[in-house]
Coordinates of C-alpha atoms and ligand atoms in Angstrom, one line a residue:
X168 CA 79.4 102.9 76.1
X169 CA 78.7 99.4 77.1
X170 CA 75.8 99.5 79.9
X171 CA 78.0 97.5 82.6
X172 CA 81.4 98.3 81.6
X173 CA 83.3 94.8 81.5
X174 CA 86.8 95.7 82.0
X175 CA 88.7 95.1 85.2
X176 CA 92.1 97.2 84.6
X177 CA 94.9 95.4 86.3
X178 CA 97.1 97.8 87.8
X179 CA 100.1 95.4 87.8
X180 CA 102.5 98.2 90.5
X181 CA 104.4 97.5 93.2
X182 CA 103.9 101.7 93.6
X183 CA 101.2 103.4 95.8
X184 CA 101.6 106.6 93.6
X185 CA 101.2 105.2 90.5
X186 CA 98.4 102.7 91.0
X187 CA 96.1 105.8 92.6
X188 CA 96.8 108.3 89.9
X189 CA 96.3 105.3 87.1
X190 CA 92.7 104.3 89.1
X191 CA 91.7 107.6 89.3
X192 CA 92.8 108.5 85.3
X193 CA 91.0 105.4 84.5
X194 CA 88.0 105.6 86.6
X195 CA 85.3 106.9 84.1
X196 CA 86.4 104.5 81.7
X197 CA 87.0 100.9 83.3
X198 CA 84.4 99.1 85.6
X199 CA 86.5 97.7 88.1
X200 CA 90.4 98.1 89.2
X201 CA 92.5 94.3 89.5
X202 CA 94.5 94.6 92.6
X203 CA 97.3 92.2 92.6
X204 CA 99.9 90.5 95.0
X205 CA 102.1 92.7 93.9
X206 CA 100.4 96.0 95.4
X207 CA 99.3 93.7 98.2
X208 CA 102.0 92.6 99.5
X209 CA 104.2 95.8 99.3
X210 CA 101.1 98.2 100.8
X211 CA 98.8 96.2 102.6
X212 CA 95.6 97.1 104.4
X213 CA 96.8 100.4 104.1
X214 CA 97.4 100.8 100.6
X215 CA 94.8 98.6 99.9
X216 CA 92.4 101.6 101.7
X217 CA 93.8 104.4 99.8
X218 CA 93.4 102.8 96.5
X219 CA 90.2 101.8 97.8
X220 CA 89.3 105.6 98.1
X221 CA 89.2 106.2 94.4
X222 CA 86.0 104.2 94.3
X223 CA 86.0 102.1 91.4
X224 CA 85.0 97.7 92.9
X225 CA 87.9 96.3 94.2
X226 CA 88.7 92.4 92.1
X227 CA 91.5 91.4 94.8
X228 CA 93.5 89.2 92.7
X229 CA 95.6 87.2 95.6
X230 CA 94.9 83.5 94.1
X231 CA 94.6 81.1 97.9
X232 CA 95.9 78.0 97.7
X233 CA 96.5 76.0 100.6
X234 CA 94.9 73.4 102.9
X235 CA 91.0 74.0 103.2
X236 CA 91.7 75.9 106.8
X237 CA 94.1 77.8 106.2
X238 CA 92.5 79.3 102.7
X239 CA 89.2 79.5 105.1
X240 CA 90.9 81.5 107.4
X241 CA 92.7 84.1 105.0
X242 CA 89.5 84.4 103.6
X243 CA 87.7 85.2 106.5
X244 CA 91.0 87.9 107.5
X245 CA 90.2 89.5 103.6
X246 CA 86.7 90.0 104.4
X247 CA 87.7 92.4 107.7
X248 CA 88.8 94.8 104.9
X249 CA 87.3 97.8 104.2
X250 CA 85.1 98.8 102.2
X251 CA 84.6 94.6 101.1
X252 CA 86.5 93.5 97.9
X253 CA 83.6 93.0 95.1
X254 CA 85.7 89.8 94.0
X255 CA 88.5 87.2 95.3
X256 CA 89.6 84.4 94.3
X257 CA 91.6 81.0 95.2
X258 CA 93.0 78.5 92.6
X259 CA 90.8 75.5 91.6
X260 CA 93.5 72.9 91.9
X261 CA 93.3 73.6 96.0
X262 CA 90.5 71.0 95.4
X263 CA 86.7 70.6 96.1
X264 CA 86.8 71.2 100.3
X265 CA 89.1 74.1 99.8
X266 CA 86.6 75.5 97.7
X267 CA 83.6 74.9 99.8
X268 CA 85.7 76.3 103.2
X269 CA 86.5 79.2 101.5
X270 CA 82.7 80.0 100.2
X271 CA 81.8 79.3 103.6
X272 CA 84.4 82.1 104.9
X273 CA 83.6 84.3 102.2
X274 CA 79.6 83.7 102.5
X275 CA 78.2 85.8 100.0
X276 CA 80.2 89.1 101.2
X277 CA 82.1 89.1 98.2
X278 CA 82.1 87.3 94.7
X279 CA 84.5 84.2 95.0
X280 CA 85.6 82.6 92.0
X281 CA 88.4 80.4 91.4
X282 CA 91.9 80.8 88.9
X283 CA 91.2 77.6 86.3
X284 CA 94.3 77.2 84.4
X285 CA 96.8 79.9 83.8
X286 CA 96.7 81.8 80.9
X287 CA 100.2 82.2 80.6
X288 CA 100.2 78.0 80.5
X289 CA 100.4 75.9 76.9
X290 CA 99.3 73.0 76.5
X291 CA 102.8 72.0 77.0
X292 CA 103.1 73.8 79.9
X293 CA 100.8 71.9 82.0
X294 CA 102.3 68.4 81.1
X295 CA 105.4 69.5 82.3
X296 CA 104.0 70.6 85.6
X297 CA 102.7 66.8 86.3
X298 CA 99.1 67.0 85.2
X299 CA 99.7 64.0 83.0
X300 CA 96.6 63.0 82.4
X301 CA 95.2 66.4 80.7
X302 CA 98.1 67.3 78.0
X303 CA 95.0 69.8 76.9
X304 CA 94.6 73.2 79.1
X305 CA 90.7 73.2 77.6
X306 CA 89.9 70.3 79.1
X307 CA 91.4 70.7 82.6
X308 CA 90.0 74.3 82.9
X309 CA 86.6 73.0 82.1
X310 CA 86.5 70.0 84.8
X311 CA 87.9 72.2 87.0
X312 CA 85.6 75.1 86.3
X313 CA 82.9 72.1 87.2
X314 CA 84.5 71.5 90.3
X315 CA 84.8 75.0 91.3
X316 CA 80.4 75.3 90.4
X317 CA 79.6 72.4 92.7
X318 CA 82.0 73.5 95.5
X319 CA 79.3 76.7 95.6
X320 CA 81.9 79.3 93.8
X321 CA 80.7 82.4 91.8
X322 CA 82.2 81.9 89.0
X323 CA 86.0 81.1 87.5
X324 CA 89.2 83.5 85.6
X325 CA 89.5 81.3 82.7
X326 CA 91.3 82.1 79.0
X327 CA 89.5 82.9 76.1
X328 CA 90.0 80.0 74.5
X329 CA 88.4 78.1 77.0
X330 CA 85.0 80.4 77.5
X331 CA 83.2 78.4 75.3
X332 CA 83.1 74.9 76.6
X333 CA 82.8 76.4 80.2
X334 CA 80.0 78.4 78.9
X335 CA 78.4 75.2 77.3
X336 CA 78.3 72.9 80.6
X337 CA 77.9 75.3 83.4
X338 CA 75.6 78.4 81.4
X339 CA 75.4 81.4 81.4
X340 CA 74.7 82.8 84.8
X341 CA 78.7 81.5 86.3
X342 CA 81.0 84.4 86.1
X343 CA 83.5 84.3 83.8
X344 CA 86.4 86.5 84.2
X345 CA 89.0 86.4 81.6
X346 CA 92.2 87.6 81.0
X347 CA 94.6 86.9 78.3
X348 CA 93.3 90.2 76.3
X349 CA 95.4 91.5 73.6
X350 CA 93.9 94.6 71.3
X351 CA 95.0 92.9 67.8
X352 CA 97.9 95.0 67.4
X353 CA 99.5 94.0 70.3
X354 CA 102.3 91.4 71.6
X355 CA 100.9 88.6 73.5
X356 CA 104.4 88.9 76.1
X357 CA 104.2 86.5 78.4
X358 CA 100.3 85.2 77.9
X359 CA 100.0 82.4 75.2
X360 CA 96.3 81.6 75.4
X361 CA 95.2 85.1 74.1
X362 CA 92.3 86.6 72.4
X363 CA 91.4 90.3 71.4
X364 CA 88.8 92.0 73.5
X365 CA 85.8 91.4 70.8
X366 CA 86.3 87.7 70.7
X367 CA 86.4 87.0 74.1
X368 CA 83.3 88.9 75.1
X369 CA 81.6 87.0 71.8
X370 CA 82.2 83.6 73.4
X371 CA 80.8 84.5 76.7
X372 CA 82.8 86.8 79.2
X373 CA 81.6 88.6 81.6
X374 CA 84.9 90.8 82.5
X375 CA 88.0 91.2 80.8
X376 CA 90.9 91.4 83.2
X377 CA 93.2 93.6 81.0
X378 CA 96.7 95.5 82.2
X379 CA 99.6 96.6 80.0
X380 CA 97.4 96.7 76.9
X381 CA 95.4 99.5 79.1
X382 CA 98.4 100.6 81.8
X383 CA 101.2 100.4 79.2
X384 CA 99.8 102.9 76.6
X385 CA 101.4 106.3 76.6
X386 CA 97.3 107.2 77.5
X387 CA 95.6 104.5 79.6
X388 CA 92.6 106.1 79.5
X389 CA 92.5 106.8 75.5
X390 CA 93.3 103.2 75.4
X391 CA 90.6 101.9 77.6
X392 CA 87.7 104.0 75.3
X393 CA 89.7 102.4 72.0
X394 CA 88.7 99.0 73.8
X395 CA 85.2 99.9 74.6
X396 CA 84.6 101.8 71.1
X397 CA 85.8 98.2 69.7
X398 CA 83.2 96.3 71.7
X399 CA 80.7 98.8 71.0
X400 CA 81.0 98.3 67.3
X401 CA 80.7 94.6 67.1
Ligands
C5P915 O1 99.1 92.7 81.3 P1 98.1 91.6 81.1 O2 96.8 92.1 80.4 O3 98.7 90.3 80.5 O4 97.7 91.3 82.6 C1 96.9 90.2 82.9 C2 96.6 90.1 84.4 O5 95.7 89.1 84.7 C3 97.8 90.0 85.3 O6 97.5 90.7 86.5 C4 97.8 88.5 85.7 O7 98.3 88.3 87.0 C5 96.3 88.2 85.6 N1 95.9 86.8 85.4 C6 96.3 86.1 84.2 N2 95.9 84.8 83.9 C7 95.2 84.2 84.9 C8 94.8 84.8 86.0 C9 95.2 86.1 86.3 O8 96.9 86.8 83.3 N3 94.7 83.0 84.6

């Protein structure tokens, strides 16, 4: 076993049953549960308790992005919850002063760190949403991984392939949390900037957000040990 286990099992369910009995099956073998909109928005506070009561850290995956008050405010509405999220996040491309309000809200009460570029984005991708000038998802994650540092964030969810040139120009102490993980027998779906679990804790991360690699297998938890006996033997 890794000392800190580094993976954050996203429990991708819009059902209260299932995401509890998953947590608690995958509890000795994960480090922290991804809680999604998708479990959010159908259970709420509520939900967002009992899940709570299995006891693995909380990374509330509800990615802000709105004008510097009102991300402020929802931020300071997500840290009334119970017990406290260990991480939430917001989207870098809200900009530099919705950054700062929101690690003003948040103040230290739980990690924030900020969604870079998508990992379900090409390079294609991102040109066809209007960011003309950056037809190169490396290069736009890593200026806005900069942007998201100076606004006084913890850290950023950034892909694998772009761990490297975060890790060069902001170091090693800004949390990188990184999904995009495929095991290398597995299909990449819907995620295109991928990596298996060994390379992306090589170049740098700190926690591997990984779901239907882990919630997908006929044994989530067998799975989740197959990941960490990987790691283990690099
Ligand atoms: O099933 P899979 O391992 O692809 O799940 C990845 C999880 O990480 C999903 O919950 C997705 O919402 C989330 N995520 C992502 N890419 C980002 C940020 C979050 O895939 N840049």
């Amino acid at each position: 076993m890794t000392a800190t286990n580094p993976i954050s099992v996203a429990l991708d369910t819009p059902e209260l049953d299932r995401a509890i009995a998953l947590a608690r099956a995958l509890k000795p073998h994960v480090g922290s549960m991804k809680v999604g909109m998708e479990f959010f928005y159908a259970h709420g506070i509520p939900g967002y308790g009992k899940l709570a009561a299995v006891g693995l850290p909380i990374f509330l995956d509800l990615k802000l992005h709105d004008i510097p008050n009102t991300v402020a405010s929802g931020m300071r509405s997500l840290m009334r919850l119970d017990p406290k999220p260990a991480i939430v996040n917001l989207h870098a491309t809200g900009g530099f002063d919705m950054m700062k309000a929101a690690a003003d809200a948040v103040a230290g009460q739980s990690k924030l760190i900020a969604v870079t570029i998508l990992t379900s984005l090409s390079d294609d991708d991102i040109w066809a949403a209007g960011f003309e000038n950056s037809k190169n998802a490396q290069a736009h994650a890593r200026q806005l991984a900069a942007l998201a540092k100076s606004a006084g964030l913890d850290g950023v969810v950034c892909s694998p392939h772009d761990l490297a040139g975060i890790r060069h120009d902001l170091g090693r102490d800004f949390l990188t949390v990184v999904p995009g993980i495929r095991p290398a027998d597995t299909a990449a779906q819907d995620q295109k900037r991928v990596a298996t679990p060994e390379a992306a804790m090589a170049a740098g991360a700190d926690i591997l957000v990984i779901g239907r690699a882990i919630t997908g297998a006929t044994d989530p938890a067998k799975a989740a040990e197959a990941i960490l006996a990987g790691l283990d033997a690099r």
